CSV table of C-alpha atoms and ligand atoms in Angstrom, one decimal:
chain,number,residue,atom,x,y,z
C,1,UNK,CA,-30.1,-6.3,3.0
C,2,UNK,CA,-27.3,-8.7,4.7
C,3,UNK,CA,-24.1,-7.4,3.6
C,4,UNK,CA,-20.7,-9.2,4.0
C,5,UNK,CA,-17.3,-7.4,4.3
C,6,UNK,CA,-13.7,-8.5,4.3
C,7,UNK,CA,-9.9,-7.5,4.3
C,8,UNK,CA,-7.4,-9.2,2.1
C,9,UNK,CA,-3.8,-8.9,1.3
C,10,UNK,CA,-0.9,-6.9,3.8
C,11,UNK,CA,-2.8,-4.9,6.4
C,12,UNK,CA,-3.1,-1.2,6.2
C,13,UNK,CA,-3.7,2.0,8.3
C,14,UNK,CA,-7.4,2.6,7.7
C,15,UNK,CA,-8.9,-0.8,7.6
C,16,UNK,CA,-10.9,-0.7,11.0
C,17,UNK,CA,-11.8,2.8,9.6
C,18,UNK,CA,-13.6,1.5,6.7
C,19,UNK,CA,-15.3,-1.5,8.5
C,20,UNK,CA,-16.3,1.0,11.1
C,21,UNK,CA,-18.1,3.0,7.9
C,22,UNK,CA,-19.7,0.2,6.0
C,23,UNK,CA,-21.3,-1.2,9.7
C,24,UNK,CA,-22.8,2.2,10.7
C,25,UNK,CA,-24.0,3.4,7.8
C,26,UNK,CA,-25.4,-0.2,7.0
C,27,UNK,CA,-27.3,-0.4,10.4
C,28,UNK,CA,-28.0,3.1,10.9
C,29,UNK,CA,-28.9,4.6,7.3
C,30,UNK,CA,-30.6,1.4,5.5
C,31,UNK,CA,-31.3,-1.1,8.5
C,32,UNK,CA,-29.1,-3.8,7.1
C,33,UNK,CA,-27.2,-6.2,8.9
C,34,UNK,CA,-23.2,-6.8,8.2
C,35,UNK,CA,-21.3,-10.2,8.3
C,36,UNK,CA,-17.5,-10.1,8.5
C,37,UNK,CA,-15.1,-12.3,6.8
C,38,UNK,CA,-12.4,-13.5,9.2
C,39,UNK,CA,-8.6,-13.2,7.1
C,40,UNK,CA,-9.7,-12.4,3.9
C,41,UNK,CA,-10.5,-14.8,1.0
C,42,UNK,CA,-9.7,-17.5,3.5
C,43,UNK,CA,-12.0,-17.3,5.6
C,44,UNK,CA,-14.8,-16.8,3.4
C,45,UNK,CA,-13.7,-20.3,1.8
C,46,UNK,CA,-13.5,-21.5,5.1
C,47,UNK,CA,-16.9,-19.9,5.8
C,48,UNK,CA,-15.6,-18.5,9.1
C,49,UNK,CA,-17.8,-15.2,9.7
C,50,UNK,CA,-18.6,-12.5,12.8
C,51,UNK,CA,-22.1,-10.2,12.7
C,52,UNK,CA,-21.1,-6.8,13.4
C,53,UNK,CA,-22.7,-4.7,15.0
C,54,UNK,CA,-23.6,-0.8,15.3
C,55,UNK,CA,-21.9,-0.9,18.7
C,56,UNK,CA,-19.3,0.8,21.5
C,57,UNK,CA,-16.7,-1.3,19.8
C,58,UNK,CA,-17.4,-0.3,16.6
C,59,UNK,CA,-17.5,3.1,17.2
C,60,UNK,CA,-13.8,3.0,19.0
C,61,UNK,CA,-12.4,1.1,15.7
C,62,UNK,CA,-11.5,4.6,13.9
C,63,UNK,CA,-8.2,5.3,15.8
C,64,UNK,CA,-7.4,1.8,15.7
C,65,UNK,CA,-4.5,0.3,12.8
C,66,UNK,CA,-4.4,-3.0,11.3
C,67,UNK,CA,-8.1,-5.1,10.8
C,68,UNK,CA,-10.4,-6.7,13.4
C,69,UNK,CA,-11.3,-9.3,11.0
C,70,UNK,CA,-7.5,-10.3,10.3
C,71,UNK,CA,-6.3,-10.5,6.8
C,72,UNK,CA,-4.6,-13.4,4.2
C,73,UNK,CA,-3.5,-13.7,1.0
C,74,UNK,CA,-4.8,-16.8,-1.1
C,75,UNK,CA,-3.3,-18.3,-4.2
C,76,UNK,CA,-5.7,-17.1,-7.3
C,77,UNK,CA,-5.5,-20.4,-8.3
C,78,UNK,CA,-6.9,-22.1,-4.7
C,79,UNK,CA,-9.4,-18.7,-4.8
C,80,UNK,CA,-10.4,-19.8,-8.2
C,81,UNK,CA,-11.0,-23.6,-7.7
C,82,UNK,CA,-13.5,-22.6,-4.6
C,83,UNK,CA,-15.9,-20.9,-6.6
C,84,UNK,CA,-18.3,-23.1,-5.9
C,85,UNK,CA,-17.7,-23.4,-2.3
C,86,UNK,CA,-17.9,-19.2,-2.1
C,87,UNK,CA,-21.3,-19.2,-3.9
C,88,UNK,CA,-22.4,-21.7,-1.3
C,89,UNK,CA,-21.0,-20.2,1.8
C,90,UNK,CA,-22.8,-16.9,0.6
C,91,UNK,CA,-25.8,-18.3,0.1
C,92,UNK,CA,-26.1,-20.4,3.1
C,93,UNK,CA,-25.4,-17.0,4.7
C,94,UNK,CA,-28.3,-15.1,3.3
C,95,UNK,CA,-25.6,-12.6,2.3
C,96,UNK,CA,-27.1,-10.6,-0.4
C,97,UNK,CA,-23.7,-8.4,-1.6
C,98,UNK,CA,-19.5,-8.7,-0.8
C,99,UNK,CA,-17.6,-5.9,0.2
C,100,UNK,CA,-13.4,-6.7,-0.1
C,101,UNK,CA,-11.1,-4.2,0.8
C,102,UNK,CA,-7.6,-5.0,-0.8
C,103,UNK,CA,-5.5,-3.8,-3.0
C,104,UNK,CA,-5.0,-4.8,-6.8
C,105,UNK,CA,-4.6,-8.6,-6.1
C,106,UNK,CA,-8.1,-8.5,-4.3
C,107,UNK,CA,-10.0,-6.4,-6.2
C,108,UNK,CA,-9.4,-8.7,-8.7
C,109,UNK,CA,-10.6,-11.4,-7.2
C,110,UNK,CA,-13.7,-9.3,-6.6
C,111,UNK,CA,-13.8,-8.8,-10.5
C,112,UNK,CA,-13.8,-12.8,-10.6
C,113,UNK,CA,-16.6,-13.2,-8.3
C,114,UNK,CA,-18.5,-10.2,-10.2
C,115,UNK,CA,-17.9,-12.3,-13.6
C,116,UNK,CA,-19.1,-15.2,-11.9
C,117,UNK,CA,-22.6,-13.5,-10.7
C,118,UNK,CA,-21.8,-12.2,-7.3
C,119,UNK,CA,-22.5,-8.7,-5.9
C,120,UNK,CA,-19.4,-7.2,-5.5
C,121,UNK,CA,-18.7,-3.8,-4.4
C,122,UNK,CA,-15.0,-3.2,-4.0
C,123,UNK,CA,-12.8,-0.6,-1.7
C,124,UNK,CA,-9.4,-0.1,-2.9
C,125,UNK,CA,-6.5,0.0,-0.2
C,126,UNK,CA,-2.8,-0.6,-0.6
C,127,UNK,CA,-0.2,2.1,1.2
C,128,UNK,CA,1.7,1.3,-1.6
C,129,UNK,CA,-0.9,3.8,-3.6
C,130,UNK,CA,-0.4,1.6,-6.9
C,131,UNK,CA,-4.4,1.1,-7.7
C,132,UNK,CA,-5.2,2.4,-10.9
C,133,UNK,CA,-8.5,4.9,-11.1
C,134,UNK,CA,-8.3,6.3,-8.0
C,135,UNK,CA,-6.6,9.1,-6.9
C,136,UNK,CA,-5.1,7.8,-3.5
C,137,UNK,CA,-5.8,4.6,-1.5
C,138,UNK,CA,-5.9,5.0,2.2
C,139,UNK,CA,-3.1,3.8,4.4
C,140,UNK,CA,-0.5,5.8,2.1
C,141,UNK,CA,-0.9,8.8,3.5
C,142,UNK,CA,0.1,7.3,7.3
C,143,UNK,CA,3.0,5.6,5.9
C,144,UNK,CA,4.5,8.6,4.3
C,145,UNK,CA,3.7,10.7,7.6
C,146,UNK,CA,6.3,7.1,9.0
C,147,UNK,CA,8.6,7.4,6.6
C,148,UNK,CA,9.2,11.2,6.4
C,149,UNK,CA,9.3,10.8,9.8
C,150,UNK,CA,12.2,8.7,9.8
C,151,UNK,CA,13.5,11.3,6.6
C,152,UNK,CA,13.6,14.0,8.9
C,153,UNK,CA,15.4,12.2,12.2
C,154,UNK,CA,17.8,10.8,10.0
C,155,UNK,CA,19.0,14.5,9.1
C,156,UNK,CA,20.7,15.1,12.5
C,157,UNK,CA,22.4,12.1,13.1
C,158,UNK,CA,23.9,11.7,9.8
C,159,UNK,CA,25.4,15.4,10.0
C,160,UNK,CA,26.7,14.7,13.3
C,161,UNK,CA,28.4,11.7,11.9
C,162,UNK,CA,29.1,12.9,8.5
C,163,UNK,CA,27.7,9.7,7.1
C,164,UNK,CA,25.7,9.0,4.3
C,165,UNK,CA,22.4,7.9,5.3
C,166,UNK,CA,20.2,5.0,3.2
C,167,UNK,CA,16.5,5.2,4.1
C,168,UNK,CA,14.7,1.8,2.4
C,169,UNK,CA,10.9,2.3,2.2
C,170,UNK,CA,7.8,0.0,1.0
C,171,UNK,CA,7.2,-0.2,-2.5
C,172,UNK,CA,7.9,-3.6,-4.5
C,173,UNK,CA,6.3,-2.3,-8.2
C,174,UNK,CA,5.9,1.2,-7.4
C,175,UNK,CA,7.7,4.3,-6.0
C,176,UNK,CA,4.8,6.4,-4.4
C,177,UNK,CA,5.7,6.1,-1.2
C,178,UNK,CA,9.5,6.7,-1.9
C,179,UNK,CA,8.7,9.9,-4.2
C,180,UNK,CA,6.8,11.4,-1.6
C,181,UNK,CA,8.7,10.6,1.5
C,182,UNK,CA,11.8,11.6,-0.3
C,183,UNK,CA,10.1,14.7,-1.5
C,184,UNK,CA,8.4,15.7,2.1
C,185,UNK,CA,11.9,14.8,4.3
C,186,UNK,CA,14.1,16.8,1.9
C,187,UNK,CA,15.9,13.3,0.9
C,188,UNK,CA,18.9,14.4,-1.6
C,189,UNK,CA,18.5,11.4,-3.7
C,190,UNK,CA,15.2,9.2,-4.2
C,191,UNK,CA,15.1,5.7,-6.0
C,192,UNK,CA,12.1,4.5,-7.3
C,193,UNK,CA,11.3,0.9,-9.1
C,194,UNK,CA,10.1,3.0,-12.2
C,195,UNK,CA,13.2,4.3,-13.3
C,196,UNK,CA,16.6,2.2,-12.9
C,197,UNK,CA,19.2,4.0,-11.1
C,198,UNK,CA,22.6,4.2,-11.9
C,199,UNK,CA,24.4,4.0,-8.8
C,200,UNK,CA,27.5,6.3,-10.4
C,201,UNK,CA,24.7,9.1,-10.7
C,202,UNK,CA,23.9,8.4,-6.9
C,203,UNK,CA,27.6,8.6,-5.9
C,204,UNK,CA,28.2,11.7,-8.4
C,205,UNK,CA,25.4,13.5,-6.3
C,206,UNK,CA,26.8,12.6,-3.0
C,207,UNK,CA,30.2,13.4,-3.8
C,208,UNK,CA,29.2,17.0,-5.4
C,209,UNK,CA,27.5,17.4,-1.8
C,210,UNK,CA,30.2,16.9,-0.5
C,211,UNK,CA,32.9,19.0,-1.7
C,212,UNK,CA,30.2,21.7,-1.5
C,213,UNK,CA,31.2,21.3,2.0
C,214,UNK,CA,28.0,19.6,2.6
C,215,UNK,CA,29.2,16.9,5.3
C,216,UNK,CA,26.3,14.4,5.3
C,217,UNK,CA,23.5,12.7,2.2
C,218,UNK,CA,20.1,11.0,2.6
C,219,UNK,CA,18.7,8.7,0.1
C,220,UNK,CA,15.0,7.3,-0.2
C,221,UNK,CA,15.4,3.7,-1.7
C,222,UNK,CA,12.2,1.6,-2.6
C,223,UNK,CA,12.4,-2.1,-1.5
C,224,UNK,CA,11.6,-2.9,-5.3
C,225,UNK,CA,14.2,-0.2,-6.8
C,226,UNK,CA,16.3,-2.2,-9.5
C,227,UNK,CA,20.0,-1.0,-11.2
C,228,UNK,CA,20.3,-0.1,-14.9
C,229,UNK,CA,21.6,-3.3,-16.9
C,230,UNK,CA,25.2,-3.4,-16.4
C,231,UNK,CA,25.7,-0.5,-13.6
C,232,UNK,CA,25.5,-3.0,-10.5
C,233,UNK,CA,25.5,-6.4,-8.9
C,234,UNK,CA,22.4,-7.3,-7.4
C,235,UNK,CA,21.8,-10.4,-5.5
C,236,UNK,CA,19.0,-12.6,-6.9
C,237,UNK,CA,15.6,-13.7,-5.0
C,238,UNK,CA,13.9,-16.5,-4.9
C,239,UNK,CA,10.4,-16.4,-5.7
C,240,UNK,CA,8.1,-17.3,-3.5
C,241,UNK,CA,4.1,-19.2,-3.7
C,242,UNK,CA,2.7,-15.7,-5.5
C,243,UNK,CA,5.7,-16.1,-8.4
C,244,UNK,CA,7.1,-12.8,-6.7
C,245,UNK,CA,11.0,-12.0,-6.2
C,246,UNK,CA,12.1,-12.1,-2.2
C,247,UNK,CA,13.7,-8.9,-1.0
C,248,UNK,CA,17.4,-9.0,-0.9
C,249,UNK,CA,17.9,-5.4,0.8
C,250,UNK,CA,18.5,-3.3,-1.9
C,251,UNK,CA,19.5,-0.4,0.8
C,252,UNK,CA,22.4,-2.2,2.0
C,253,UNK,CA,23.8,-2.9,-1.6
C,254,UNK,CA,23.1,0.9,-2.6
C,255,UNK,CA,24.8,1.1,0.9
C,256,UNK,CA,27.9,-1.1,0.5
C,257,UNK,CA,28.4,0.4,-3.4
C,258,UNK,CA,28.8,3.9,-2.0
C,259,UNK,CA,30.9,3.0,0.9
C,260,UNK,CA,33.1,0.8,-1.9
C,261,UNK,CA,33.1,4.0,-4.1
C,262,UNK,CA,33.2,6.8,-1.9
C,263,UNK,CA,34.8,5.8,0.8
C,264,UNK,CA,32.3,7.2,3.0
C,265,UNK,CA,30.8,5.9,6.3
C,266,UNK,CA,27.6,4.3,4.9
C,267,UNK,CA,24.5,3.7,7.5
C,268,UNK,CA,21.3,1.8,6.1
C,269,UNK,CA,17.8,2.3,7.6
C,270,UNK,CA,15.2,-0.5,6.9
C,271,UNK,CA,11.5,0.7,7.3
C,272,UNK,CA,9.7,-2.4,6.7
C,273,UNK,CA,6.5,-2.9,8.0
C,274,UNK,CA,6.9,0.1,10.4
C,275,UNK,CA,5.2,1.8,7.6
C,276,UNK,CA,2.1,-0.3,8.2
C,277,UNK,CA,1.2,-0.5,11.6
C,278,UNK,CA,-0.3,2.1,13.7
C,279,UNK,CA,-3.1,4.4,14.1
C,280,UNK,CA,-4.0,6.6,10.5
C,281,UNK,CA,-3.5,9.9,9.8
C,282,UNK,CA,-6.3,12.3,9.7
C,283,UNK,CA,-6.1,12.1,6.0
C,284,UNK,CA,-6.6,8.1,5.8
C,285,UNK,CA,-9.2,8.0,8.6
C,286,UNK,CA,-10.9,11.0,6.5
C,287,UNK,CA,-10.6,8.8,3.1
C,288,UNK,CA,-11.7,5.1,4.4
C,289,UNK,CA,-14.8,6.2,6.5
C,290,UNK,CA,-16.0,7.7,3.3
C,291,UNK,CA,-14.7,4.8,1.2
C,292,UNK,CA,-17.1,2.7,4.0
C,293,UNK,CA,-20.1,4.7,3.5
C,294,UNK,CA,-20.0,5.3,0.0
C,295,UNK,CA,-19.3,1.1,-0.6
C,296,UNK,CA,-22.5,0.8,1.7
C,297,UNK,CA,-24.6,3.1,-0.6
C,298,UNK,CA,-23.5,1.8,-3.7
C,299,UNK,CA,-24.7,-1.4,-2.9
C,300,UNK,CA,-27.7,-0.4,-1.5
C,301,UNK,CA,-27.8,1.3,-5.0
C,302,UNK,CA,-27.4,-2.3,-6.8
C,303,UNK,CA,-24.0,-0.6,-8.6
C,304,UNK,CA,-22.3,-4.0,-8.7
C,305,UNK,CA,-18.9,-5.0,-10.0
C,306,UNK,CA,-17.5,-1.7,-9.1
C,307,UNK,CA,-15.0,0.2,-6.7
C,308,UNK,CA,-15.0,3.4,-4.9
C,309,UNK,CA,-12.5,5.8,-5.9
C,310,UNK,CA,-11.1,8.8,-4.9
C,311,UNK,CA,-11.5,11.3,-7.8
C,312,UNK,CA,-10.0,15.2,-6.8
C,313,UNK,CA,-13.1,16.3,-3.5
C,314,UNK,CA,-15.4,13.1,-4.6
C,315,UNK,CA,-15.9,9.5,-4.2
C,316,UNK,CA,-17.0,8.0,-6.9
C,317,UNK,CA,-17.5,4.4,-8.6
C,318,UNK,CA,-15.0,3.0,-11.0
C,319,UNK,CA,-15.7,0.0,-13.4
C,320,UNK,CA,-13.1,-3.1,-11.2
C,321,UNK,CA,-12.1,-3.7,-15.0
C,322,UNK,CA,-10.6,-0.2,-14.9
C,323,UNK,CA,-9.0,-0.9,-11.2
C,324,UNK,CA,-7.4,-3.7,-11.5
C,325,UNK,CA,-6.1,-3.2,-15.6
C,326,UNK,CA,-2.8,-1.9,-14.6
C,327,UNK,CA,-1.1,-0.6,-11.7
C,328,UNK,CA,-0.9,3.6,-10.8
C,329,UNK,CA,3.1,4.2,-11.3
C,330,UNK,CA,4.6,7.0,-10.8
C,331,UNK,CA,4.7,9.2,-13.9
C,332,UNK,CA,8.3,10.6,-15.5
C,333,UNK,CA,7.2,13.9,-15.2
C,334,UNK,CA,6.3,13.6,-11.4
C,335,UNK,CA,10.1,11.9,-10.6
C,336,UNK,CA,11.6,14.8,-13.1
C,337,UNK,CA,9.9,17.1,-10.4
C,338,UNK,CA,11.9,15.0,-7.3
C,339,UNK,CA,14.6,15.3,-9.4
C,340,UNK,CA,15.0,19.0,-9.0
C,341,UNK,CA,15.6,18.3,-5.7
C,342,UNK,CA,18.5,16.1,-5.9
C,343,UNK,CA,21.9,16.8,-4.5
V,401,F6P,O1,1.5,-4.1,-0.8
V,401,F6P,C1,1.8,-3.6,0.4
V,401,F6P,C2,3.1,-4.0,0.9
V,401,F6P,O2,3.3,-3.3,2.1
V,401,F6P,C3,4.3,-3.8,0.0
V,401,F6P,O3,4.8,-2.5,-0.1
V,401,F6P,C4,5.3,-4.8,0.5
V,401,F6P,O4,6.3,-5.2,-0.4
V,401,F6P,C5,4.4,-5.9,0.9
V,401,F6P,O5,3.2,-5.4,1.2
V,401,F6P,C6,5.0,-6.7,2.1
V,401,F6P,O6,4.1,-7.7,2.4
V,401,F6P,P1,4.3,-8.8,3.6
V,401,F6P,O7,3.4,-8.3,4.7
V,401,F6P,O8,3.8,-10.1,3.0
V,401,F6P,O9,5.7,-8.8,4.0
C-alpha cells in the first residue's frame, strides 16, 4: 500500500511522534511506503509531498516537538472547492489511503474527503483536549505538565510579593487545560469558557484568602473564559478569516478588575504558545506512537472514514461522524470537583 500522512491546524507536542509510528510500522510491519503532506491541507492542494522513510531520522523524531512536515490551516470553503484537485493529486500519487492528524477542524475535513470516496483514516490531536470520543488527545498532557509548571513557580513569587497572581492558559472553547492545570498547581480560583464567571465571586475568594491571613492568590484563566451577562466589561474582537473572535487578554481584564476592586497588586502571566512547543511528555509520546501504529493498521484493515481514539487502556476506532459532532467540554460535575478547591 502507499499511504499518505499529514498535520493540520496549531502544532502540537506529539506530532513527530505519530509520524514516527505510522512510517515504521507502515515500512516495517506491512511493507508499505508513506508519502508526507507538507503544511497540511495546503500542501496536499498544492500537491507538495516528501517519501518517508524507515530511517535514522525517523527514528530520532520521538523526542522531537512541533511537525517535520509543517502544518496550515485552510478555509473549509477553499478546502471544499479543491475537491477535485485532491482526488487528482492523490491519484497521480498512487496513494492508496490519507492519514490527517488535526484536531476537530481537520478531522472534519477528513469526514468530507471520506463522503466524497476517499480513504480516510483519521488521528485526533488538539492540546486543547476538546475532540469528542476519545478520551484524551495527545499534546495535552505536555501542555498541562507547562502550565502547572508555571502554576507552581508562580506560588513563591506571588507570596513574596503578596500579589495576586493571573495565570492565562490555552483553551478558546474549552477549559481542559485550565481545569487541570489549575487542579495540579493548587491554583485557588480556575476560569473556564464552560461556565461564566462572575468576577465578584473571584474577588470574594481572594479577599476571604486574604483576611484568613493568607497573603498571596493564583488564578487559572482560559484565553476563551467569558463574564456572566452584566458582571463585566469586556473588550470586543474582531473576527478573523475562520469567523473566530481575536483574543483580547482576558487575564489582564480579570487582572485590572481585581486590582480596581481589591486594591491589590495584580500580576498577569500569559502562557500562550509556550504550552505548545517542546518535546512531549512520556504520556503524549506514549499515546501518539500508538495513535501512529494503530492509524497504520486500520488502514491496512480497510476501516475507512474513522479515527483512533483513546478509550480507558485501548485504542480503538470511532465513527469521524461521532468525532467531529460536538466538541469534549468539560462536564459541571468535573468543575464542581475544582471547585472544592477554591479559595
Ligand atoms: O487549538 C489549539 C490552540 O492552541 C488553542 O488553544 C489556541 O486558541 C489556538 O490553537 C491558537 O492558535 P494559533 O497558533 O493560530 O495562535
Amino acid at each position: 500500500m502507499r499511504i499518505a500522512t499529514l498535520t493540520s491546524g496549531g502544532d502540537c507536542p506529539g506530532l513527530n511522534a505519530v509520524i514516527r509510528g505510522i512510517v515504521r510500522t507502515a515500512n516495517s510491519e506491512f511493507g508499505s511506503t508513506v508519502v508526507g503532506y507538507e503544511d497540511g491541507w495546503v500542501g496536499l492542494l498544492e500537491d507538495r509531498r516528501v517519501q518517508l522513510y524507515d530511517d535514522e531520522f525517523i527514528d530520532r523524531l520521538l523526542l522531537r516537538g512541533g511537525t517535520i512536515l509543517g502544518t496550515g490551516r485552510l478555509h473549509p470553503d477553499k478546502f471544499k472547492a479543491g475537491i477535485d484537485q485532491i482526488k487528482a493529486n492523490l491519484a497521480d500519487a498512487g496513494i492508496d489511503a490519507l492519514i490527517p492528524i488535526g484536531g476537530e477542524g481537520t478531522l472534519k475535513g477528513a469526514q468530507w474527503l471520506a463522503q466524497n470516496g476517499i480513504p480516510v483514516v483519521g488521528v485526533p490531536k488538539t492540546i486543547d483536549n476538546d475532540v469528542n470520543g476519545t478520551d484524551f488527545t495527545f499534546g495535552f498532557d505536555t501542555a498541562v505538565a507547562v502550565a502547572t509548571d508555571a502554576v507552581d513557580r508562580l506560588h513563591t513569587t506571588a507570596e513574596s510579593h503578596n500579589r495576586v497572581m493571573i495565570v492565562e492558559v490555552m483553551g478558546r472553547h474549552v477549559g481542559w487545560i485550565a481545569l487541570h492545570a489549575g487542579m495540579a498547581g493548587g491554583a485557588h480560583y480556575t476560569i473556564i469558557p464552560e461556565v461564566p464567571f462572575d468576577i465578584a465571586d473571584v474577588c470574594k475568594a481572594m479577599e476571604r484568602r486574604f483576611q484568613l491571613g493568607e497573603k498571596y492568590g493564583i488564578i487559572v484563566v482560559a484565553e476563551g473564559a467569558l463574564p456572566a451577562e452584566g458582571t463585566m466589561e469586556l473588550r470586543e474582537g474582531e473576527i478573523d478569516q475562520f469567523g473566530h473572535k481575536t483574543f483580547t487578554g482576558i487575564g489582564q481584564q480579570v487582572a485590572d478588575e481585581i486590582h480596581k476592586r481589591l486594591g491589590h497588586d495584580v500580576r498577569t502571566t500569559v502562557l500562550g504558545h509556550i504550552q505548545r512547543g517542546g518535546t512531549p511528555t512520556a504520556f503524549d509520546r506514549v499515546l501518539a506512537t500508538r495513535y501512529g501504529v494503530g492509524a497504520v493498521r486500520a488502514v491496512q484493515a480497510g476501516q475507512f472514514g474513522k479515527t483512533v481514539a483513546l478509550h480507558g487502556e485501548n485504542i480503538e476506532l470511532i465513527d469521524l461522524e461521532e468525532a467531529v459532532g460536538h466538541l469534549k467540554k468539560v462536564p459541571e460535575e468535573r468543575y464542581r470537583t475544582a471547585q472544592a478547591m477554591f479559595g
